[in-house]
mmCIF file of C-alpha atoms and ligand atoms in Angstrom:
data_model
loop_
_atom_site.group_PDB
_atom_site.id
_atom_site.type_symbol
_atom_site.label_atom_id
_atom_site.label_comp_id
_atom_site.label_asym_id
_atom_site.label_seq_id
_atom_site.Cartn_x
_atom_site.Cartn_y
_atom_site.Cartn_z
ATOM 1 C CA UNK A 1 -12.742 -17.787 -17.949
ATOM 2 C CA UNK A 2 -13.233 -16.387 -14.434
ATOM 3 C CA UNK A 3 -10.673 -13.818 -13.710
ATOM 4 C CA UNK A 4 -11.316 -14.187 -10.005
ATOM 5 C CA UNK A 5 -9.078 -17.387 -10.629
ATOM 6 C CA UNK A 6 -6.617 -14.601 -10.349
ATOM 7 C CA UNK A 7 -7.149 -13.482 -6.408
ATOM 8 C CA UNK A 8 -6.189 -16.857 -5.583
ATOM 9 C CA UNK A 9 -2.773 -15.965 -6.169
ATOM 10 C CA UNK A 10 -0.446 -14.952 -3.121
ATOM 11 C CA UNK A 11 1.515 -11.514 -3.194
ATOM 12 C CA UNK A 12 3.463 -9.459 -0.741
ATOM 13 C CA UNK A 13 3.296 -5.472 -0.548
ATOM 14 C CA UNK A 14 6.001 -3.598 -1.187
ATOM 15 C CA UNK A 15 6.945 0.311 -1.663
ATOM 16 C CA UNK A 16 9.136 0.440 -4.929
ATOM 17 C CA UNK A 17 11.149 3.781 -4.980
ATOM 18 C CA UNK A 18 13.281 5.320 -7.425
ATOM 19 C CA UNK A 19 15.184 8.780 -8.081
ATOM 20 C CA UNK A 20 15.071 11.102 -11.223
ATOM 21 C CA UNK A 21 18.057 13.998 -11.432
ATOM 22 C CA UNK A 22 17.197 15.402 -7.617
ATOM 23 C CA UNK A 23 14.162 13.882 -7.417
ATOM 24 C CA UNK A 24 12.681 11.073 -5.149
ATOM 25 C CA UNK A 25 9.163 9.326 -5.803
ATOM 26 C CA UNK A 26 7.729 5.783 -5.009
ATOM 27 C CA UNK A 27 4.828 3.568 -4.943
ATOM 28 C CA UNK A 28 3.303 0.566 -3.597
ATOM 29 C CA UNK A 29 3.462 -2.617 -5.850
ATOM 30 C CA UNK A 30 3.006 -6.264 -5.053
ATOM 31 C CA UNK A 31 4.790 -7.645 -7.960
ATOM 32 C CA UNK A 32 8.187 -7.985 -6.746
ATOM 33 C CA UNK A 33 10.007 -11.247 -7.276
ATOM 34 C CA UNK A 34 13.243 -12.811 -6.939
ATOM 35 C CA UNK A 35 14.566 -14.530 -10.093
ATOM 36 C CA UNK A 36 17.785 -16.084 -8.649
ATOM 37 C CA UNK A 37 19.776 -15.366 -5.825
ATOM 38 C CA UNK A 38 23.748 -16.134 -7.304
ATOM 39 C CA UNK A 39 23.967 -13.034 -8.621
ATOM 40 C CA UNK A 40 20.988 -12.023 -6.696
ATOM 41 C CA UNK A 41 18.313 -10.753 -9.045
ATOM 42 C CA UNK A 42 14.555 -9.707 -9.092
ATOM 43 C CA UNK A 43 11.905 -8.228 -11.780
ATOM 44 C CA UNK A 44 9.413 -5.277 -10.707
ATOM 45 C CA UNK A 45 6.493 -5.029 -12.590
ATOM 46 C CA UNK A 46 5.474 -1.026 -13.045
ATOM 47 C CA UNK A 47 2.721 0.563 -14.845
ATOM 48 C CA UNK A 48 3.475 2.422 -17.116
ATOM 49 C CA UNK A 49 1.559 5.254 -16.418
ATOM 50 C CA UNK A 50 3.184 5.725 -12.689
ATOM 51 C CA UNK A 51 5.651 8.103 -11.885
ATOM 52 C CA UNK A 52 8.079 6.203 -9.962
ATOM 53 C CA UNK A 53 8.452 4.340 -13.972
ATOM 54 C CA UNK A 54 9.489 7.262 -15.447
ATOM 55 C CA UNK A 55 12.283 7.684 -12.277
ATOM 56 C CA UNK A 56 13.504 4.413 -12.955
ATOM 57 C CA UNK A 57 13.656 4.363 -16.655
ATOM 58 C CA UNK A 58 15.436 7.898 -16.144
ATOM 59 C CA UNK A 59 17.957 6.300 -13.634
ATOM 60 C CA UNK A 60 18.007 2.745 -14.167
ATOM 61 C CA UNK A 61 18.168 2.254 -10.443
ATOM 62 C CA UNK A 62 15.483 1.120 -7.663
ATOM 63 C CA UNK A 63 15.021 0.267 -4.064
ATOM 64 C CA UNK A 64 12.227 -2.179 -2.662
ATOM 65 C CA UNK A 65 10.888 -1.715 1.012
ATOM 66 C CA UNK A 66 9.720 -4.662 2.627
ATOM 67 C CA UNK A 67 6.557 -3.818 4.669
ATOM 68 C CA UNK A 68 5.444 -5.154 7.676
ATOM 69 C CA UNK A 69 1.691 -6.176 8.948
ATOM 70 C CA UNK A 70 2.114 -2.948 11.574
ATOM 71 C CA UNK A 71 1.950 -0.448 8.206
ATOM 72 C CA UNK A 72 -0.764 1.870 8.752
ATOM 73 C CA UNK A 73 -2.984 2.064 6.023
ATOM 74 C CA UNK A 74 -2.242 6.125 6.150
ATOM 75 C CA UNK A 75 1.177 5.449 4.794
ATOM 76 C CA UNK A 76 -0.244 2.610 1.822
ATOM 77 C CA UNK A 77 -2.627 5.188 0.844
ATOM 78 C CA UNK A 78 0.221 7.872 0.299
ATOM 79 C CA UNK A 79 2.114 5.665 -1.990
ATOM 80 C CA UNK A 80 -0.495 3.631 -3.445
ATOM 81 C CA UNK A 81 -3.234 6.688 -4.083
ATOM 82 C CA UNK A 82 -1.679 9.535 -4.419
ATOM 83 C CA UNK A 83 0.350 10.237 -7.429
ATOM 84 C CA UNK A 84 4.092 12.380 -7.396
ATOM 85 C CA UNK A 85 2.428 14.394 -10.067
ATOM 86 C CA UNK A 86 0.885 16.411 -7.236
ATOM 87 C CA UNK A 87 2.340 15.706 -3.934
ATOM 88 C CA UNK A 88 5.926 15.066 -2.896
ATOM 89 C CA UNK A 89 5.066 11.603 -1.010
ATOM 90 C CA UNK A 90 8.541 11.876 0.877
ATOM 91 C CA UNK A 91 7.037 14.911 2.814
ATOM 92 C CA UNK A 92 6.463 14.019 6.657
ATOM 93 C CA UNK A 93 7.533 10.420 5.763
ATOM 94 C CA UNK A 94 10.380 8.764 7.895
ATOM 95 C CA UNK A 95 12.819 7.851 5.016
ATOM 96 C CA UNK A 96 16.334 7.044 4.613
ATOM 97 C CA UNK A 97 18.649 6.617 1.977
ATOM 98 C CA UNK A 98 19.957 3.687 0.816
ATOM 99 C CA UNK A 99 24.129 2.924 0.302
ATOM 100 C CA UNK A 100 23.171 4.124 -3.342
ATOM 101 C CA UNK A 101 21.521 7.148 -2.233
ATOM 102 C CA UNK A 102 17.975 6.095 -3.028
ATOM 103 C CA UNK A 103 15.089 6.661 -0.324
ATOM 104 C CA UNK A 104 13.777 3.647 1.513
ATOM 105 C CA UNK A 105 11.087 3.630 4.251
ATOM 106 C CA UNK A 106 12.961 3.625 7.629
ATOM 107 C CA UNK A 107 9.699 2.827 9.642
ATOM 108 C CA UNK A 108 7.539 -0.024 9.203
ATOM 109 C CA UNK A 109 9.847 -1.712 6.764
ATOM 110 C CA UNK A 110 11.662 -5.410 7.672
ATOM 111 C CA UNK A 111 14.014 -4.544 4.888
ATOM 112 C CA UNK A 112 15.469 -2.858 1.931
ATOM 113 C CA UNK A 113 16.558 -4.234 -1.796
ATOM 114 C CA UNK A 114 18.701 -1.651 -3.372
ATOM 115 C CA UNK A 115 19.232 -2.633 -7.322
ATOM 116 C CA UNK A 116 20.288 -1.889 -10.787
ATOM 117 C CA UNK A 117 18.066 -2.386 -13.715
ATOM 118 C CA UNK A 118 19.838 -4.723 -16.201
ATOM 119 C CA UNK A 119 16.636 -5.274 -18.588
ATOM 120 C CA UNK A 120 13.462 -3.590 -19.564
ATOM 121 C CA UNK A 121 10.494 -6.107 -21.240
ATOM 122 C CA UNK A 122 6.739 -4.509 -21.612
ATOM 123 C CA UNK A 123 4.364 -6.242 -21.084
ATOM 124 C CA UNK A 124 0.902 -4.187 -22.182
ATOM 125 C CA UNK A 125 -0.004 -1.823 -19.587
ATOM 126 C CA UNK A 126 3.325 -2.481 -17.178
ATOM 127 C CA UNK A 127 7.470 -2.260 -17.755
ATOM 128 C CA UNK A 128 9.012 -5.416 -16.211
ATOM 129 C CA UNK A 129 12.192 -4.093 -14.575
ATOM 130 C CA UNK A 130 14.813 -7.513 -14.262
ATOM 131 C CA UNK A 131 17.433 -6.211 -12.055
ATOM 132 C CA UNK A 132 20.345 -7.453 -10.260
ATOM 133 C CA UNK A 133 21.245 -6.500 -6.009
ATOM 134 C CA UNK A 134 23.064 -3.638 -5.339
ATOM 135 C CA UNK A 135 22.802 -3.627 -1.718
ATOM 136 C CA UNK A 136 20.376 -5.237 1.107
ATOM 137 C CA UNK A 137 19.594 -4.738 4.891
ATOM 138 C CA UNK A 138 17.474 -5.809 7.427
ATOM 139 C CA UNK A 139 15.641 -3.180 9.179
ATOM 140 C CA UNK A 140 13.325 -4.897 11.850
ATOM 141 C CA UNK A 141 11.957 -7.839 13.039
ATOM 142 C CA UNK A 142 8.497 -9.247 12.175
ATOM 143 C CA UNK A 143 5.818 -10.162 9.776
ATOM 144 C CA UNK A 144 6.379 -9.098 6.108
ATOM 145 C CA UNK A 145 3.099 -7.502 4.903
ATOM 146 C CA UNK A 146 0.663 -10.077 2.341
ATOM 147 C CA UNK A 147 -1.231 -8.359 -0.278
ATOM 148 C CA UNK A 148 -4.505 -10.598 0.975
ATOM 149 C CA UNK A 149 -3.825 -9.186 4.928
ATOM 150 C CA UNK A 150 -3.454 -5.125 3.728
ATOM 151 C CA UNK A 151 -7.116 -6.267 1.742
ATOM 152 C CA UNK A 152 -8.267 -7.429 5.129
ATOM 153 C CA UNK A 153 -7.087 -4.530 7.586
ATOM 154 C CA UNK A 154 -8.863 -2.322 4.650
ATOM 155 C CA UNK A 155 -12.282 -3.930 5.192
ATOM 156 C CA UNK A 156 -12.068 -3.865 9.140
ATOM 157 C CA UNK A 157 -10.941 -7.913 9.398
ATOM 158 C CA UNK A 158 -7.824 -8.631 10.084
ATOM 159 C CA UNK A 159 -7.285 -11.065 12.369
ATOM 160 C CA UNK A 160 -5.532 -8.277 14.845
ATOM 161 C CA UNK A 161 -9.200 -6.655 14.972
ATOM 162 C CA UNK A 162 -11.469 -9.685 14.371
ATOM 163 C CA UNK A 163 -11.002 -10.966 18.051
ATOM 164 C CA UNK A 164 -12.119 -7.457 19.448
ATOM 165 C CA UNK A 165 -14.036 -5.601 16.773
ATOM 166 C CA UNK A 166 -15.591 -7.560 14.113
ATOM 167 C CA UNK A 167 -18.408 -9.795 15.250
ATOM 168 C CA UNK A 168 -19.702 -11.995 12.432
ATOM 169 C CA UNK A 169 -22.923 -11.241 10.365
ATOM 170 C CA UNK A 170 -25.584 -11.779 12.803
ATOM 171 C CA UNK A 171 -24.269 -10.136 15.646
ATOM 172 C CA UNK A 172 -23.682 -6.930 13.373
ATOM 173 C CA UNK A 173 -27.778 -6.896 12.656
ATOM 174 C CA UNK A 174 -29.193 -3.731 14.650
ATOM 175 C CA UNK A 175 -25.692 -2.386 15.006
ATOM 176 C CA UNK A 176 -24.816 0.943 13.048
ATOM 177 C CA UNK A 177 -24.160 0.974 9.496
ATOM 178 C CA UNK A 178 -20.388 0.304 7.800
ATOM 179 C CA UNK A 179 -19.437 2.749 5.018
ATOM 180 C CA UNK A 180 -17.464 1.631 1.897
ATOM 181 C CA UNK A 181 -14.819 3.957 -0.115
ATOM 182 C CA UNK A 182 -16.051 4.052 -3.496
ATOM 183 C CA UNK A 183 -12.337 4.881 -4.472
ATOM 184 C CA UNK A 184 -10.697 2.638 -2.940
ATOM 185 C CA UNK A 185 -12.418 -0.275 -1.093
ATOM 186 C CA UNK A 186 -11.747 0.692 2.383
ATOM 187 C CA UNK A 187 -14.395 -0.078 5.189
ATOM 188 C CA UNK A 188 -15.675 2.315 7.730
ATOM 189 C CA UNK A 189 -16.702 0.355 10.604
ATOM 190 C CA UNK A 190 -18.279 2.417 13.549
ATOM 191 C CA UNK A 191 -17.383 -0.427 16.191
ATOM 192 C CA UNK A 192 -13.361 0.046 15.043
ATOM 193 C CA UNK A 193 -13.603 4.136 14.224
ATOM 194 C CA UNK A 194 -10.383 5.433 12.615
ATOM 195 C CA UNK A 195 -7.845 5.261 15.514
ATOM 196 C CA UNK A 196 -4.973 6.664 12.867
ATOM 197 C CA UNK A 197 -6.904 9.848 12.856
ATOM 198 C CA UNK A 198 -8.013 9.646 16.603
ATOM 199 C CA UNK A 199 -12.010 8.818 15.750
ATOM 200 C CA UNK A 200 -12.923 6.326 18.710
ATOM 201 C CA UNK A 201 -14.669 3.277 18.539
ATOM 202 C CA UNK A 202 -18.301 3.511 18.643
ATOM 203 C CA UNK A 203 -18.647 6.445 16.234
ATOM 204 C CA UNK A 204 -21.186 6.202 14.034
ATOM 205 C CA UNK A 205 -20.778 7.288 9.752
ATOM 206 C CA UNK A 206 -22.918 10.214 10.094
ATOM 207 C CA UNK A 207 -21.177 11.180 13.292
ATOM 208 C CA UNK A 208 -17.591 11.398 11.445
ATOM 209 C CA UNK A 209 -16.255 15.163 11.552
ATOM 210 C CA UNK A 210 -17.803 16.757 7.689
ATOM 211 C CA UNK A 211 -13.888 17.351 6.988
ATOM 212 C CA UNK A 212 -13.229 13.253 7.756
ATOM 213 C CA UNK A 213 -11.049 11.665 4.919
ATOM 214 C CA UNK A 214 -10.950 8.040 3.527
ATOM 215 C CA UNK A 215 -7.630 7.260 5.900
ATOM 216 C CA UNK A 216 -6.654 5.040 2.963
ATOM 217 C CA UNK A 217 -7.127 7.342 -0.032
ATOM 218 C CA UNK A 218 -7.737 10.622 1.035
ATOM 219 C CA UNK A 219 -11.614 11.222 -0.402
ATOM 220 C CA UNK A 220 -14.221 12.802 1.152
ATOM 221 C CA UNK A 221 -17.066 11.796 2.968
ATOM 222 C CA UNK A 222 -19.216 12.207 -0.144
ATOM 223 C CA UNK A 223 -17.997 8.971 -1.897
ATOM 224 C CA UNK A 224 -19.066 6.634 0.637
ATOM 225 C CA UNK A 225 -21.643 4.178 0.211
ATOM 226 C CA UNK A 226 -23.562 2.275 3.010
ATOM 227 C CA UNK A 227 -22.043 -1.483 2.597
ATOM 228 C CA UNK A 228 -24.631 -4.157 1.421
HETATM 229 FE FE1 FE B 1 -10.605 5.433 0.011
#
């Protein structure tokens, strides 16, 4: 069997957020789907492990933003790294609150899906969360986010920065070296720099500040490795 098989399937990228007594948390998932749309209905898959599962076996209530392509990674890496065991994700974060009164991103979400869970299932190491539309709006205009494009604008090639930034193999010989996050997959390319945390083109690894970041997960310097 060759699990890879797998990566051929197509997802979208979501923030999944739920509420426990006062509480707000969230995280990124790809696995949301709509079962039928008369009553409108859609299962969340959840690890059980997360946070935001506890929240929304506590409440029994969730809210799905819709992500667009313009999502920085910054904002990913918050809810999709970062756990609401130690940080309150919400903090600095442009959020609103849904009809129900649960937080959706305001900024750099197309829409929200505000629902009620009506049936739990496990399945191993996730809860499968089949729950029917409490509310719905459409935020802004433009491309909903694809789990294969955020895996793209993490290694430096999405198309938006191909054109200008990412010349192919041999062009790259002689140039300086890209950096991979051991924790999380991200590239550093020195011809893109981190323009989310103002580091120009043209800046080299070893030239990165010593108190640089992973923009995507938040680790240091330290657990980068010099791509193949
Ligand atoms: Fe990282």
């Amino acid at each position: 069997m060759n699990s890879k098989a797998l990566h051929k399937l197509s997802y979208g990228l979501y923030i999944v957020t739920s509420m426990k007594d006062n509480a707000f948390n969230g995280q990124v998932a790809n696995s949301v789907i709509q079962i039928s749309s008369d009553p409108a209905s859609l299962v969340v898959s959840i690890n059980k492990k997360n946070l935001t599962n506890e929240f929304i076996k506590s409440s029994k209530r969730l809210a799905v933003s819709v992500l667009s392509q313009e999502v920085p990674l910054s904002l990913i890496g918050r809810f999709g790294f970062k756990s609401g065991r130690d940080i309150d994700k919400f903090a600095g974060v442009n959020y609103m609150l849904t009809g129900g009164g649960l937080p959706y991103i305001a900024e750099f979400s197309l829409a929200y899906l505000e629902a009620a869970v009506i049936d739990e299932m496990e399945a191993s190491t996730h809860d499968l969360f089949l729950c029917e539309l409490t509310g719905a709006e459409v935020l802004n205009e433009g491309i909903p986010m694809t789990y294969a494009y955020y895996q793209q604008m993490k290694r430096g090639s999405a198309p938006q920065n191909a054109a200008s930034f990412a010349p192919d193999a041999k062009e790259r010989r002689n140039k300086m070296d890209r950096y991979v996050c051991s924790a999380c997959g991200y590239v550093y390319d020195p011809e893109v720099g981190d323009p989310e945390n103002d580091i120009p083109p043209n800046t080299s690894f070893e030239d990165l500040p010593d108190d640089w970041t992973c923009p995507v997960c938040g680790v240091g310097k330290d657990e980068f490795e010099k791509e193949d």
